């Protein structure tokens, strides 16, 4: 298959090993400090009042009684967060979501907030805030919201991306089309066509640590914030803009993070904490409850997807078409566009068309969730491909191999692919022992493929050579899944020193230039690219210092194995200088030694995975258990294979929860019925088998070590792989995720009725 | 002169065309010319447009040159999780 390696074969000394992570001891002994573990002197406790209505105009808010309660230091509403967004539509959406202005758009939407001396006083104050609402009809279902007769959330919502522009407002915020060829012609060439609607319910990232921050804003216009986030530089920028502060005067420090998966790329409560602090003139700590997290942070979209695919008897797919409706909450998103771009990205199709439709609903503001939007699209497309394979009596893997995209394929979202890894993952699946292992009664096996873009972005790193010869790497991308270990390995590799000599830390926003978030699978990819460049600058400097120490030209010195070596004629008697040797003399040879880099780490390269899954279904109860699971994915170069495997396993686990159990359940009243982990059940260890992994290493030609991001793609195939496994067990096509016991039983019953 | 492929949602801003031709040497020049010649694209440029050059996607590198005869696609800026 097309897996050309444009990098020369590299031999690594540190990269590819599996040392213990540097943050491990603190995490298992409780020393690590998360969002809620930091205190500032005199800090107040913040609490937020949330709308109980899914759609209501806020006619009046009276905070007088709350303000008069002893112990209350500040009460704020949207009036304390004026619109300073200067026409920035995305930032205004963040502001409106953090504190409702004229309307509350969903159950849980913040309408006011309190800072008080303790939690009990803050809670009591919330009860004293009087809000007068005018309740409107609401809509929480994506298809119902897209209906022209639905209650319209925003009277100014005119669909973007269609020509001519509609004259009437609707809940369809935007439409995007992708594709090429002629799908009508392609369908005419097909021997078989399958057309179905698939639905996926809204799920939450389910990170264990709730959102938390401590904010302090001084009367002199300076501020600081300690926060659990995936991107403290982005948080600083947006908070400064929303509060009207100078960015340089706001210092944001990221805490350890108990999971993010995209959900901590967005501001939910931080501007509120800052506005409270500014009004109270004291620091304020705000921590979401689990209920707050479910009701008022950002889950992924609920979707409804129509898919039509045609195939020839020889297995050639002749055309693929999909219309993807994604709920984005009350503000315009670009989630359906991402679904439309990724839906058919695994395949080499001559005729393909996808349409993404962004739909406003009275639910929380949707945000990213690990390869955002791709799992739902893959569920629909990969399910239909399995059904077509069955129709032509062709093996499910082989039909995918026959149609797999390769180098030179025009992708379904437009550009022509360079070297990519879908083919090798499929070949590995075909020959994997899992595919031929025997199955028992009520068991089924499914497989599916997944695609994600990955990206890089703005990154800035700093290397310090300490006087004892140890090395500190400071990065601005927070460590979600072991990045400090991986980045230390990369630095050790580039210097030619031991991993134990390197310490990687996450700098606050005043220590480095701007860094984008840890998202898009970019943390290790981008920061390692920058770190390598920083190391190379530090090496250049150490060579200069060695030249001074030896009094020879720098051109006569080369760096290898962590030492400066004199290579010119007449230098044979000069023993190599270690980093410690050079660092010890730094004060006399020019001062501290460092290396600094800022870059745009583009060229992340797209990513593919193939998953294999065995399930066992209890036909009496509908309970479905995953009994064996295998992830095969391209990592480019696995820097720390254990953490790469962890990412593969973590993504698969979240996908399994999404596929089988997880679901936002809204009542007729538009209120969320299950905002807690008892009623919204994520998988726990006892629910899962050991997830097997196979790492493929097809180097990314755009990275010095061939690294690709690995954090997201593994959540893309599980919905479809499990759906296909259930279908193969019982001959029932599952079209609605999650495939919870009631839905499985319904499907089995329908199948029995049809057979009878 | 580079031929630029436009994704669906941006097409109404360029008169419905699937492709446009611009004399741009870099991504930055491309964005400048796009905004000058098609002012309706300004909000999209502000919120972020990704550029695919011969299959490699660039989100920020506006100094990146556009090689002769390169395949260039404008795409929505990609969000990640």
PDB file of N, CA, C and O in Angstrom, chain B residues 12-76:
ATOM      1  N   UNK B  12     -20.519  30.927  -1.790  1.00  0.00           N
ATOM      2  CA  UNK B  12     -21.378  32.114  -1.962  1.00  0.00           C
ATOM      3  C   UNK B  12     -20.601  33.428  -1.830  1.00  0.00           C
ATOM      4  O   UNK B  12     -21.029  34.444  -2.376  1.00  0.00           O
ATOM      5  N   UNK B  13     -19.478  33.398  -1.146  1.00  0.00           N
ATOM      6  CA  UNK B  13     -18.681  34.630  -0.968  1.00  0.00           C
ATOM      7  C   UNK B  13     -17.819  34.937  -2.191  1.00  0.00           C
ATOM      8  O   UNK B  13     -17.230  36.022  -2.279  1.00  0.00           O
ATOM      9  N   UNK B  14     -17.675  33.973  -3.083  1.00  0.00           N
ATOM     10  CA  UNK B  14     -16.857  34.209  -4.290  1.00  0.00           C
ATOM     11  C   UNK B  14     -17.724  34.026  -5.540  1.00  0.00           C
ATOM     12  O   UNK B  14     -17.254  33.561  -6.586  1.00  0.00           O
ATOM     13  N   UNK B  15     -18.985  34.382  -5.397  1.00  0.00           N
ATOM     14  CA  UNK B  15     -19.892  34.325  -6.540  1.00  0.00           C
ATOM     15  C   UNK B  15     -20.293  32.924  -6.940  1.00  0.00           C
ATOM     16  O   UNK B  15     -20.695  32.689  -8.079  1.00  0.00           O
ATOM     17  N   UNK B  16     -20.145  31.993  -6.042  1.00  0.00           N
ATOM     18  CA  UNK B  16     -20.589  30.623  -6.324  1.00  0.00           C
ATOM     19  C   UNK B  16     -19.551  29.757  -7.018  1.00  0.00           C
ATOM     20  O   UNK B  16     -19.812  28.585  -7.311  1.00  0.00           O
ATOM     21  N   UNK B  17     -18.366  30.319  -7.281  1.00  0.00           N
ATOM     22  CA  UNK B  17     -17.358  29.564  -8.040  1.00  0.00           C
ATOM     23  C   UNK B  17     -16.759  28.426  -7.209  1.00  0.00           C
ATOM     24  O   UNK B  17     -16.563  28.566  -5.997  1.00  0.00           O
ATOM     25  N   UNK B  18     -16.482  27.313  -7.869  1.00  0.00           N
ATOM     26  CA  UNK B  18     -15.798  26.204  -7.201  1.00  0.00           C
ATOM     27  C   UNK B  18     -14.293  26.465  -7.142  1.00  0.00           C
ATOM     28  O   UNK B  18     -13.606  25.969  -6.253  1.00  0.00           O
ATOM     29  N   UNK B  19     -13.791  27.190  -8.114  1.00  0.00           N
ATOM     30  CA  UNK B  19     -12.363  27.556  -8.123  1.00  0.00           C
ATOM     31  C   UNK B  19     -12.230  29.023  -8.522  1.00  0.00           C
ATOM     32  O   UNK B  19     -13.081  29.566  -9.234  1.00  0.00           O
ATOM     33  N   UNK B  20     -11.164  29.635  -8.028  1.00  0.00           N
ATOM     34  CA  UNK B  20     -10.832  31.000  -8.468  1.00  0.00           C
ATOM     35  C   UNK B  20      -9.334  31.040  -8.765  1.00  0.00           C
ATOM     36  O   UNK B  20      -8.572  30.218  -8.240  1.00  0.00           O
ATOM     37  N   UNK B  21      -8.920  31.970  -9.585  1.00  0.00           N
ATOM     38  CA  UNK B  21      -7.501  32.126  -9.906  1.00  0.00           C
ATOM     39  C   UNK B  21      -6.968  33.394  -9.244  1.00  0.00           C
ATOM     40  O   UNK B  21      -7.569  34.471  -9.378  1.00  0.00           O
ATOM     41  N   UNK B  22      -5.867  33.265  -8.542  1.00  0.00           N
ATOM     42  CA  UNK B  22      -5.247  34.426  -7.897  1.00  0.00           C
ATOM     43  C   UNK B  22      -3.741  34.387  -8.122  1.00  0.00           C
ATOM     44  O   UNK B  22      -3.136  33.303  -8.133  1.00  0.00           O
ATOM     45  N   UNK B  23      -3.158  35.573  -8.298  1.00  0.00           N
ATOM     46  CA  UNK B  23      -1.713  35.676  -8.505  1.00  0.00           C
ATOM     47  C   UNK B  23      -1.048  35.824  -7.136  1.00  0.00           C
ATOM     48  O   UNK B  23      -0.690  36.918  -6.722  1.00  0.00           O
ATOM     49  N   UNK B  24      -0.914  34.725  -6.423  1.00  0.00           N
ATOM     50  CA  UNK B  24      -0.394  34.791  -5.055  1.00  0.00           C
ATOM     51  C   UNK B  24       0.834  33.909  -4.934  1.00  0.00           C
ATOM     52  O   UNK B  24       0.862  32.785  -5.430  1.00  0.00           O
ATOM     53  N   UNK B  25       1.860  34.448  -4.257  1.00  0.00           N
ATOM     54  CA  UNK B  25       3.085  33.669  -4.070  1.00  0.00           C
ATOM     55  C   UNK B  25       3.139  32.945  -2.741  1.00  0.00           C
ATOM     56  O   UNK B  25       3.884  31.987  -2.564  1.00  0.00           O
ATOM     57  N   UNK B  26       2.358  33.452  -1.768  1.00  0.00           N
ATOM     58  CA  UNK B  26       2.342  32.843  -0.435  1.00  0.00           C
ATOM     59  C   UNK B  26       0.896  32.747   0.061  1.00  0.00           C
ATOM     60  O   UNK B  26      -0.009  33.370  -0.522  1.00  0.00           O
ATOM     61  N   UNK B  27       0.737  32.004   1.157  1.00  0.00           N
ATOM     62  CA  UNK B  27      -0.603  31.933   1.752  1.00  0.00           C
ATOM     63  C   UNK B  27      -1.058  33.332   2.173  1.00  0.00           C
ATOM     64  O   UNK B  27      -2.207  33.713   1.973  1.00  0.00           O
ATOM     65  N   UNK B  28      -0.144  34.110   2.732  1.00  0.00           N
ATOM     66  CA  UNK B  28      -0.500  35.456   3.166  1.00  0.00           C
ATOM     67  C   UNK B  28      -1.011  36.306   2.019  1.00  0.00           C
ATOM     68  O   UNK B  28      -2.018  37.013   2.146  1.00  0.00           O
ATOM     69  N   UNK B  29      -0.308  36.245   0.888  1.00  0.00           N
ATOM     70  CA  UNK B  29      -0.756  36.999  -0.283  1.00  0.00           C
ATOM     71  C   UNK B  29      -2.107  36.514  -0.759  1.00  0.00           C
ATOM     72  O   UNK B  29      -2.971  37.289  -1.153  1.00  0.00           O
ATOM     73  N   UNK B  30      -2.266  35.211  -0.699  1.00  0.00           N
ATOM     74  CA  UNK B  30      -3.537  34.623  -1.124  1.00  0.00           C
ATOM     75  C   UNK B  30      -4.687  35.196  -0.286  1.00  0.00           C
ATOM     76  O   UNK B  30      -5.729  35.600  -0.804  1.00  0.00           O
ATOM     77  N   UNK B  31      -4.472  35.247   1.042  1.00  0.00           N
ATOM     78  CA  UNK B  31      -5.519  35.756   1.927  1.00  0.00           C
ATOM     79  C   UNK B  31      -5.794  37.232   1.661  1.00  0.00           C
ATOM     80  O   UNK B  31      -6.943  37.681   1.670  1.00  0.00           O
ATOM     81  N   UNK B  32      -4.722  37.995   1.420  1.00  0.00           N
ATOM     82  CA  UNK B  32      -4.894  39.418   1.147  1.00  0.00           C
ATOM     83  C   UNK B  32      -5.700  39.644  -0.129  1.00  0.00           C
ATOM     84  O   UNK B  32      -6.657  40.426  -0.157  1.00  0.00           O
ATOM     85  N   UNK B  33      -5.326  38.891  -1.172  1.00  0.00           N
ATOM     86  CA  UNK B  33      -6.032  39.040  -2.441  1.00  0.00           C
ATOM     87  C   UNK B  33      -7.469  38.543  -2.338  1.00  0.00           C
ATOM     88  O   UNK B  33      -8.388  39.117  -2.928  1.00  0.00           O
ATOM     89  N   UNK B  34      -7.648  37.489  -1.583  1.00  0.00           N
ATOM     90  CA  UNK B  34      -8.998  36.943  -1.401  1.00  0.00           C
ATOM     91  C   UNK B  34      -9.900  38.002  -0.772  1.00  0.00           C
ATOM     92  O   UNK B  34     -11.021  38.238  -1.225  1.00  0.00           O
ATOM     93  N   UNK B  35      -9.387  38.652   0.267  1.00  0.00           N
ATOM     94  CA  UNK B  35     -10.186  39.648   0.967  1.00  0.00           C
ATOM     95  C   UNK B  35     -10.430  40.878   0.086  1.00  0.00           C
ATOM     96  O   UNK B  35     -11.517  41.449   0.084  1.00  0.00           O
ATOM     97  N   UNK B  36      -9.372  41.251  -0.677  1.00  0.00           N
ATOM     98  CA  UNK B  36      -9.512  42.425  -1.553  1.00  0.00           C
ATOM     99  C   UNK B  36     -10.538  42.173  -2.650  1.00  0.00           C
ATOM    100  O   UNK B  36     -11.395  42.996  -2.917  1.00  0.00           O
ATOM    101  N   UNK B  37     -10.417  41.010  -3.284  1.00  0.00           N
ATOM    102  CA  UNK B  37     -11.258  40.751  -4.454  1.00  0.00           C
ATOM    103  C   UNK B  37     -12.623  40.183  -4.091  1.00  0.00           C
ATOM    104  O   UNK B  37     -13.567  40.282  -4.864  1.00  0.00           O
ATOM    105  N   UNK B  38     -12.703  39.567  -2.925  1.00  0.00           N
ATOM    106  CA  UNK B  38     -13.973  38.966  -2.491  1.00  0.00           C
ATOM    107  C   UNK B  38     -14.205  39.368  -1.031  1.00  0.00           C
ATOM    108  O   UNK B  38     -13.988  38.585  -0.105  1.00  0.00           O
ATOM    109  N   UNK B  39     -14.658  40.596  -0.787  1.00  0.00           N
ATOM    110  CA  UNK B  39     -14.759  41.123   0.588  1.00  0.00           C
ATOM    111  C   UNK B  39     -15.637  40.267   1.507  1.00  0.00           C
ATOM    112  O   UNK B  39     -15.459  40.287   2.718  1.00  0.00           O
ATOM    113  N   UNK B  40     -16.586  39.532   0.906  1.00  0.00           N
ATOM    114  CA  UNK B  40     -17.459  38.714   1.762  1.00  0.00           C
ATOM    115  C   UNK B  40     -16.693  37.591   2.473  1.00  0.00           C
ATOM    116  O   UNK B  40     -17.197  36.980   3.422  1.00  0.00           O
ATOM    117  N   UNK B  41     -15.479  37.319   2.023  1.00  0.00           N
ATOM    118  CA  UNK B  41     -14.702  36.243   2.663  1.00  0.00           C
ATOM    119  C   UNK B  41     -14.039  36.710   3.967  1.00  0.00           C
ATOM    120  O   UNK B  41     -13.510  35.887   4.712  1.00  0.00           O
ATOM    121  N   UNK B  42     -14.092  38.002   4.232  1.00  0.00           N
ATOM    122  CA  UNK B  42     -13.369  38.563   5.388  1.00  0.00           C
ATOM    123  C   UNK B  42     -13.701  37.866   6.715  1.00  0.00           C
ATOM    124  O   UNK B  42     -12.792  37.509   7.483  1.00  0.00           O
ATOM    125  N   UNK B  43     -15.004  37.639   7.030  1.00  0.00           N
ATOM    126  CA  UNK B  43     -15.294  36.964   8.304  1.00  0.00           C
ATOM    127  C   UNK B  43     -14.708  35.560   8.366  1.00  0.00           C
ATOM    128  O   UNK B  43     -14.279  35.100   9.435  1.00  0.00           O
ATOM    129  N   UNK B  44     -14.660  34.874   7.238  1.00  0.00           N
ATOM    130  CA  UNK B  44     -14.083  33.522   7.217  1.00  0.00           C
ATOM    131  C   UNK B  44     -12.575  33.597   7.463  1.00  0.00           C
ATOM    132  O   UNK B  44     -12.014  32.781   8.177  1.00  0.00           O
ATOM    133  N   UNK B  45     -11.922  34.586   6.835  1.00  0.00           N
ATOM    134  CA  UNK B  45     -10.477  34.734   7.031  1.00  0.00           C
ATOM    135  C   UNK B  45     -10.192  35.076   8.491  1.00  0.00           C
ATOM    136  O   UNK B  45      -9.257  34.545   9.096  1.00  0.00           O
ATOM    137  N   UNK B  46     -11.038  35.943   9.061  1.00  0.00           N
ATOM    138  CA  UNK B  46     -10.859  36.327  10.470  1.00  0.00           C
ATOM    139  C   UNK B  46     -10.970  35.114  11.396  1.00  0.00           C
ATOM    140  O   UNK B  46     -10.196  34.952  12.331  1.00  0.00           O
ATOM    141  N   UNK B  47     -11.967  34.272  11.147  1.00  0.00           N
ATOM    142  CA  UNK B  47     -12.152  33.142  12.061  1.00  0.00           C
ATOM    143  C   UNK B  47     -11.250  31.959  11.689  1.00  0.00           C
ATOM    144  O   UNK B  47     -11.152  31.009  12.455  1.00  0.00           O
ATOM    145  N   UNK B  48     -10.600  32.052  10.540  1.00  0.00           N
ATOM    146  CA  UNK B  48      -9.589  31.039  10.223  1.00  0.00           C
ATOM    147  C   UNK B  48      -9.943  30.182   9.028  1.00  0.00           C
ATOM    148  O   UNK B  48     -10.988  29.548   9.012  1.00  0.00           O
ATOM    149  N   UNK B  49      -9.049  30.194   8.064  1.00  0.00           N
ATOM    150  CA  UNK B  49      -9.184  29.320   6.899  1.00  0.00           C
ATOM    151  C   UNK B  49      -7.923  28.478   6.828  1.00  0.00           C
ATOM    152  O   UNK B  49      -6.811  28.992   6.949  1.00  0.00           O
ATOM    153  N   UNK B  50      -8.086  27.187   6.664  1.00  0.00           N
ATOM    154  CA  UNK B  50      -6.933  26.312   6.469  1.00  0.00           C
ATOM    155  C   UNK B  50      -6.644  26.223   4.972  1.00  0.00           C
ATOM    156  O   UNK B  50      -7.554  26.316   4.149  1.00  0.00           O
ATOM    157  N   UNK B  51      -5.372  26.064   4.646  1.00  0.00           N
ATOM    158  CA  UNK B  51      -4.974  25.976   3.235  1.00  0.00           C
ATOM    159  C   UNK B  51      -4.229  24.663   3.022  1.00  0.00           C
ATOM    160  O   UNK B  51      -3.241  24.375   3.714  1.00  0.00           O
ATOM    161  N   UNK B  52      -4.734  23.874   2.086  1.00  0.00           N
ATOM    162  CA  UNK B  52      -4.043  22.637   1.732  1.00  0.00           C
ATOM    163  C   UNK B  52      -3.193  22.887   0.495  1.00  0.00           C
ATOM    164  O   UNK B  52      -3.712  23.300  -0.549  1.00  0.00           O
ATOM    165  N   UNK B  53      -1.878  22.665   0.628  1.00  0.00           N
ATOM    166  CA  UNK B  53      -0.964  22.802  -0.506  1.00  0.00           C
ATOM    167  C   UNK B  53      -0.426  21.413  -0.815  1.00  0.00           C
ATOM    168  O   UNK B  53       0.258  20.805   0.009  1.00  0.00           O
ATOM    169  N   UNK B  54      -0.786  20.919  -1.961  1.00  0.00           N
ATOM    170  CA  UNK B  54      -0.386  19.564  -2.372  1.00  0.00           C
ATOM    171  C   UNK B  54      -0.643  18.535  -1.264  1.00  0.00           C
ATOM    172  O   UNK B  54       0.174  17.666  -0.960  1.00  0.00           O
ATOM    173  N   UNK B  55      -1.801  18.668  -0.623  1.00  0.00           N
ATOM    174  CA  UNK B  55      -2.234  17.660   0.342  1.00  0.00           C
ATOM    175  C   UNK B  55      -1.801  17.910   1.770  1.00  0.00           C
ATOM    176  O   UNK B  55      -2.294  17.254   2.681  1.00  0.00           O
ATOM    177  N   UNK B  56      -0.877  18.857   1.992  1.00  0.00           N
ATOM    178  CA  UNK B  56      -0.476  19.184   3.368  1.00  0.00           C
ATOM    179  C   UNK B  56      -1.251  20.411   3.831  1.00  0.00           C
ATOM    180  O   UNK B  56      -1.267  21.433   3.134  1.00  0.00           O
ATOM    181  N   UNK B  57      -1.896  20.269   5.003  1.00  0.00           N
ATOM    182  CA  UNK B  57      -2.771  21.339   5.483  1.00  0.00           C
ATOM    183  C   UNK B  57      -1.994  22.307   6.364  1.00  0.00           C
ATOM    184  O   UNK B  57      -1.300  21.904   7.299  1.00  0.00           O
ATOM    185  N   UNK B  58      -2.115  23.599   6.058  1.00  0.00           N
ATOM    186  CA  UNK B  58      -1.491  24.666   6.842  1.00  0.00           C
ATOM    187  C   UNK B  58      -2.595  25.521   7.467  1.00  0.00           C
ATOM    188  O   UNK B  58      -3.482  25.992   6.768  1.00  0.00           O
ATOM    189  N   UNK B  59      -2.495  25.714   8.774  1.00  0.00           N
ATOM    190  CA  UNK B  59      -3.532  26.513   9.446  1.00  0.00           C
ATOM    191  C   UNK B  59      -3.039  27.936   9.735  1.00  0.00           C
ATOM    192  O   UNK B  59      -3.835  28.839   9.857  1.00  0.00           O
ATOM    193  N   UNK B  60      -1.731  28.076   9.894  1.00  0.00           N
ATOM    194  CA  UNK B  60      -1.221  29.385  10.339  1.00  0.00           C
ATOM    195  C   UNK B  60      -0.059  29.927   9.508  1.00  0.00           C
ATOM    196  O   UNK B  60       0.219  31.105   9.596  1.00  0.00           O
ATOM    197  N   UNK B  61       0.619  29.113   8.774  1.00  0.00           N
ATOM    198  CA  UNK B  61       1.877  29.538   8.150  1.00  0.00           C
ATOM    199  C   UNK B  61       1.635  30.405   6.928  1.00  0.00           C
ATOM    200  O   UNK B  61       1.780  29.956   5.786  1.00  0.00           O
ATOM    201  N   UNK B  62       1.312  31.660   7.155  1.00  0.00           N
ATOM    202  CA  UNK B  62       0.969  32.539   6.043  1.00  0.00           C
ATOM    203  C   UNK B  62       2.181  32.898   5.189  1.00  0.00           C
ATOM    204  O   UNK B  62       2.039  33.418   4.104  1.00  0.00           O
ATOM    205  N   UNK B  63       3.372  32.645   5.690  1.00  0.00           N
ATOM    206  CA  UNK B  63       4.555  32.921   4.872  1.00  0.00           C
ATOM    207  C   UNK B  63       4.878  31.762   3.927  1.00  0.00           C
ATOM    208  O   UNK B  63       5.768  31.855   3.093  1.00  0.00           O
ATOM    209  N   UNK B  64       4.138  30.683   4.047  1.00  0.00           N
ATOM    210  CA  UNK B  64       4.400  29.494   3.227  1.00  0.00           C
ATOM    211  C   UNK B  64       4.186  29.821   1.747  1.00  0.00           C
ATOM    212  O   UNK B  64       3.162  30.379   1.353  1.00  0.00           O
ATOM    213  N   UNK B  65       5.143  29.453   0.933  1.00  0.00           N
ATOM    214  CA  UNK B  65       5.014  29.767  -0.489  1.00  0.00           C
ATOM    215  C   UNK B  65       4.103  28.777  -1.202  1.00  0.00           C
ATOM    216  O   UNK B  65       3.958  27.624  -0.785  1.00  0.00           O
ATOM    217  N   UNK B  66       3.496  29.262  -2.259  1.00  0.00           N
ATOM    218  CA  UNK B  66       2.622  28.422  -3.075  1.00  0.00           C
ATOM    219  C   UNK B  66       3.414  28.034  -4.331  1.00  0.00           C
ATOM    220  O   UNK B  66       3.617  28.867  -5.208  1.00  0.00           O
ATOM    221  N   UNK B  67       3.880  26.796  -4.396  1.00  0.00           N
ATOM    222  CA  UNK B  67       4.688  26.409  -5.559  1.00  0.00           C
ATOM    223  C   UNK B  67       3.889  26.486  -6.857  1.00  0.00           C
ATOM    224  O   UNK B  67       2.661  26.388  -6.831  1.00  0.00           O
ATOM    225  N   UNK B  68       4.603  26.644  -7.976  1.00  0.00           N
ATOM    226  CA  UNK B  68       3.932  26.653  -9.285  1.00  0.00           C
ATOM    227  C   UNK B  68       3.173  25.346  -9.458  1.00  0.00           C
ATOM    228  O   UNK B  68       3.651  24.267  -9.089  1.00  0.00           O
ATOM    229  N   UNK B  69       2.005  25.477 -10.025  1.00  0.00           N
ATOM    230  CA  UNK B  69       1.166  24.308 -10.334  1.00  0.00           C
ATOM    231  C   UNK B  69       0.756  23.498  -9.109  1.00  0.00           C
ATOM    232  O   UNK B  69       0.409  22.326  -9.203  1.00  0.00           O
ATOM    233  N   UNK B  70       0.851  24.107  -7.927  1.00  0.00           N
ATOM    234  CA  UNK B  70       0.447  23.379  -6.726  1.00  0.00           C
ATOM    235  C   UNK B  70      -1.064  23.211  -6.700  1.00  0.00           C
ATOM    236  O   UNK B  70      -1.806  24.039  -7.235  1.00  0.00           O
ATOM    237  N   UNK B  71      -1.491  22.121  -6.057  1.00  0.00           N
ATOM    238  CA  UNK B  71      -2.919  21.920  -5.837  1.00  0.00           C
ATOM    239  C   UNK B  71      -3.269  22.638  -4.524  1.00  0.00           C
ATOM    240  O   UNK B  71      -2.723  22.324  -3.469  1.00  0.00           O
ATOM    241  N   UNK B  72      -4.168  23.604  -4.612  1.00  0.00           N
ATOM    242  CA  UNK B  72      -4.471  24.430  -3.423  1.00  0.00           C
ATOM    243  C   UNK B  72      -5.966  24.376  -3.113  1.00  0.00           C
ATOM    244  O   UNK B  72      -6.802  24.648  -3.982  1.00  0.00           O
ATOM    245  N   UNK B  73      -6.262  23.995  -1.898  1.00  0.00           N
ATOM    246  CA  UNK B  73      -7.654  23.967  -1.433  1.00  0.00           C
ATOM    247  C   UNK B  73      -7.788  24.867  -0.219  1.00  0.00           C
ATOM    248  O   UNK B  73      -6.950  24.819   0.688  1.00  0.00           O
ATOM    249  N   UNK B  74      -8.829  25.664  -0.194  1.00  0.00           N
ATOM    250  CA  UNK B  74      -9.199  26.362   1.031  1.00  0.00           C
ATOM    251  C   UNK B  74     -10.205  25.495   1.776  1.00  0.00           C
ATOM    252  O   UNK B  74     -11.145  24.959   1.180  1.00  0.00           O
ATOM    253  N   UNK B  75      -9.993  25.357   3.083  1.00  0.00           N
ATOM    254  CA  UNK B  75     -10.832  24.485   3.906  1.00  0.00           C
ATOM    255  C   UNK B  75     -11.176  25.215   5.191  1.00  0.00           C
ATOM    256  O   UNK B  75     -10.447  26.124   5.620  1.00  0.00           O
ATOM    257  N   UNK B  76     -12.268  24.787   5.850  1.00  0.00           N
ATOM    258  CA  UNK B  76     -12.542  25.384   7.162  1.00  0.00           C
ATOM    259  C   UNK B  76     -11.392  25.081   8.112  1.00  0.00           C
ATOM    260  O   UNK B  76     -10.783  24.010   8.029  1.00  0.00           O
TER     261      UNK B  76
END
